[in-house]
mmCIF file of C-alpha atoms in Angstrom:
data_model
loop_
_atom_site.group_PDB
_atom_site.id
_atom_site.type_symbol
_atom_site.label_atom_id
_atom_site.label_comp_id
_atom_site.label_asym_id
_atom_site.label_seq_id
_atom_site.Cartn_x
_atom_site.Cartn_y
_atom_site.Cartn_z
ATOM 1 C CA UNK A 1 137.218 137.577 144.633
ATOM 2 C CA UNK A 2 139.063 139.233 147.503
ATOM 3 C CA UNK A 3 137.714 139.599 151.023
ATOM 4 C CA UNK A 4 139.132 142.101 153.470
ATOM 5 C CA UNK A 5 138.525 141.886 157.196
ATOM 6 C CA UNK A 6 139.101 145.097 159.133
ATOM 7 C CA UNK A 7 139.236 144.925 162.904
ATOM 8 C CA UNK A 8 138.986 148.213 164.767
ATOM 9 C CA UNK A 9 139.740 148.234 168.479
ATOM 10 C CA UNK A 10 138.288 151.351 170.018
ATOM 11 C CA UNK A 11 139.156 153.025 173.272
ATOM 12 C CA UNK A 12 137.090 151.489 176.100
ATOM 13 C CA UNK A 13 133.429 152.387 175.766
ATOM 14 C CA UNK A 14 133.806 154.012 172.333
ATOM 15 C CA UNK A 15 132.742 151.129 170.027
ATOM 16 C CA UNK A 16 129.129 152.331 169.838
ATOM 17 C CA UNK A 17 130.202 155.870 168.962
ATOM 18 C CA UNK A 18 132.581 154.524 166.310
ATOM 19 C CA UNK A 19 129.852 152.381 164.712
ATOM 20 C CA UNK A 20 127.419 155.308 164.682
ATOM 21 C CA UNK A 21 129.980 157.643 163.128
ATOM 22 C CA UNK A 22 130.999 155.026 160.536
ATOM 23 C CA UNK A 23 127.377 154.367 159.559
ATOM 24 C CA UNK A 24 126.483 158.051 159.338
ATOM 25 C CA UNK A 25 129.630 159.508 157.783
ATOM 26 C CA UNK A 26 132.003 156.772 156.599
ATOM 27 C CA UNK A 27 129.758 154.397 154.686
ATOM 28 C CA UNK A 28 127.967 157.113 152.668
ATOM 29 C CA UNK A 29 131.372 158.063 151.251
ATOM 30 C CA UNK A 30 132.736 154.544 150.770
ATOM 31 C CA UNK A 31 129.805 152.642 149.318
ATOM 32 C CA UNK A 32 129.282 154.745 146.157
ATOM 33 C CA UNK A 33 132.889 153.983 145.158
ATOM 34 C CA UNK A 34 132.081 150.312 144.755
ATOM 35 C CA UNK A 35 133.301 148.162 147.632
ATOM 36 C CA UNK A 36 130.705 145.740 148.963
ATOM 37 C CA UNK A 37 130.218 145.733 152.711
ATOM 38 C CA UNK A 38 129.349 142.127 153.519
ATOM 39 C CA UNK A 39 129.034 142.548 157.285
ATOM 40 C CA UNK A 40 129.665 144.791 160.280
ATOM 41 C CA UNK A 41 129.963 143.055 163.648
ATOM 42 C CA UNK A 42 130.424 143.835 167.303
ATOM 43 C CA UNK A 43 131.569 141.015 169.517
ATOM 44 C CA UNK A 44 129.256 139.416 172.071
ATOM 45 C CA UNK A 45 132.079 137.497 173.748
ATOM 46 C CA UNK A 46 135.657 138.701 173.987
ATOM 47 C CA UNK A 47 136.717 142.314 173.602
ATOM 48 C CA UNK A 48 133.584 144.519 173.597
ATOM 49 C CA UNK A 49 135.632 147.371 172.156
ATOM 50 C CA UNK A 50 136.148 145.701 168.779
ATOM 51 C CA UNK A 51 134.254 146.334 165.553
ATOM 52 C CA UNK A 52 134.749 144.045 162.559
ATOM 53 C CA UNK A 53 133.955 144.979 158.961
ATOM 54 C CA UNK A 54 134.020 142.470 156.106
ATOM 55 C CA UNK A 55 134.508 143.965 152.636
ATOM 56 C CA UNK A 56 134.400 142.254 149.255
ATOM 57 C CA UNK A 57 136.349 143.331 146.178
ATOM 58 C CA UNK A 58 136.612 141.868 142.693
ATOM 59 C CA UNK A 59 140.403 141.683 142.981
ATOM 60 C CA UNK A 60 143.404 143.129 144.771
ATOM 61 C CA UNK A 61 143.750 145.689 141.971
ATOM 62 C CA UNK A 62 140.086 146.662 142.423
ATOM 63 C CA UNK A 63 140.718 147.247 146.124
ATOM 64 C CA UNK A 64 143.745 149.438 145.402
ATOM 65 C CA UNK A 65 141.833 151.530 142.848
ATOM 66 C CA UNK A 66 138.840 152.032 145.146
ATOM 67 C CA UNK A 67 141.001 152.972 148.123
ATOM 68 C CA UNK A 68 143.047 155.375 145.980
ATOM 69 C CA UNK A 69 139.809 157.147 145.008
ATOM 70 C CA UNK A 70 138.541 157.098 148.589
ATOM 71 C CA UNK A 71 141.516 159.043 149.896
ATOM 72 C CA UNK A 72 140.849 161.799 147.336
ATOM 73 C CA UNK A 73 137.389 162.509 148.798
ATOM 74 C CA UNK A 74 137.435 165.371 151.332
ATOM 75 C CA UNK A 75 134.471 163.923 153.245
ATOM 76 C CA UNK A 76 136.447 160.704 153.829
ATOM 77 C CA UNK A 77 139.374 162.642 155.236
ATOM 78 C CA UNK A 78 136.973 164.515 157.539
ATOM 79 C CA UNK A 79 135.497 161.203 158.690
ATOM 80 C CA UNK A 80 138.978 159.840 159.452
ATOM 81 C CA UNK A 81 139.792 162.882 161.578
ATOM 82 C CA UNK A 82 136.615 162.340 163.616
ATOM 83 C CA UNK A 83 137.154 158.577 163.909
ATOM 84 C CA UNK A 84 140.833 158.682 164.871
ATOM 85 C CA UNK A 85 140.297 159.726 168.517
ATOM 86 C CA UNK A 86 137.896 156.781 168.986
ATOM 87 C CA UNK A 87 140.262 154.110 167.626
ATOM 88 C CA UNK A 88 143.058 152.548 169.637
ATOM 89 C CA UNK A 89 144.236 150.084 166.959
ATOM 90 C CA UNK A 90 143.334 148.847 163.489
ATOM 91 C CA UNK A 91 144.155 145.560 161.822
ATOM 92 C CA UNK A 92 143.273 144.370 158.367
ATOM 93 C CA UNK A 93 143.608 141.035 156.663
ATOM 94 C CA UNK A 94 143.197 140.219 152.993
ATOM 95 C CA UNK A 95 141.585 136.821 152.649
ATOM 96 C CA UNK A 96 141.539 134.624 149.554
ATOM 97 C CA UNK A 97 138.755 132.096 149.282
ATOM 98 C CA UNK A 98 139.950 128.501 149.360
ATOM 99 C CA UNK A 99 138.958 126.649 146.209
#
């Protein structure tokens, strides 16, 4: 099992617009390809311009295959073009569960 945490820092005041766009246009493209969205968060304390998504994949290879397919979908590329002006920075971490 592989968990990916994606942290999006939006331009000030744009986190709500980013979440709305992601829910309406990003997730409908991503979810049918197979990744499991475990959670989407906005911070209560700290930077209010950050949005955190937690994804689950079967393996690193599964993640690569899904993301390769994702970038072939025109609707995903359109979503990215709309989202880009809202996002100031993006960070992702691949997390392995401790046994």
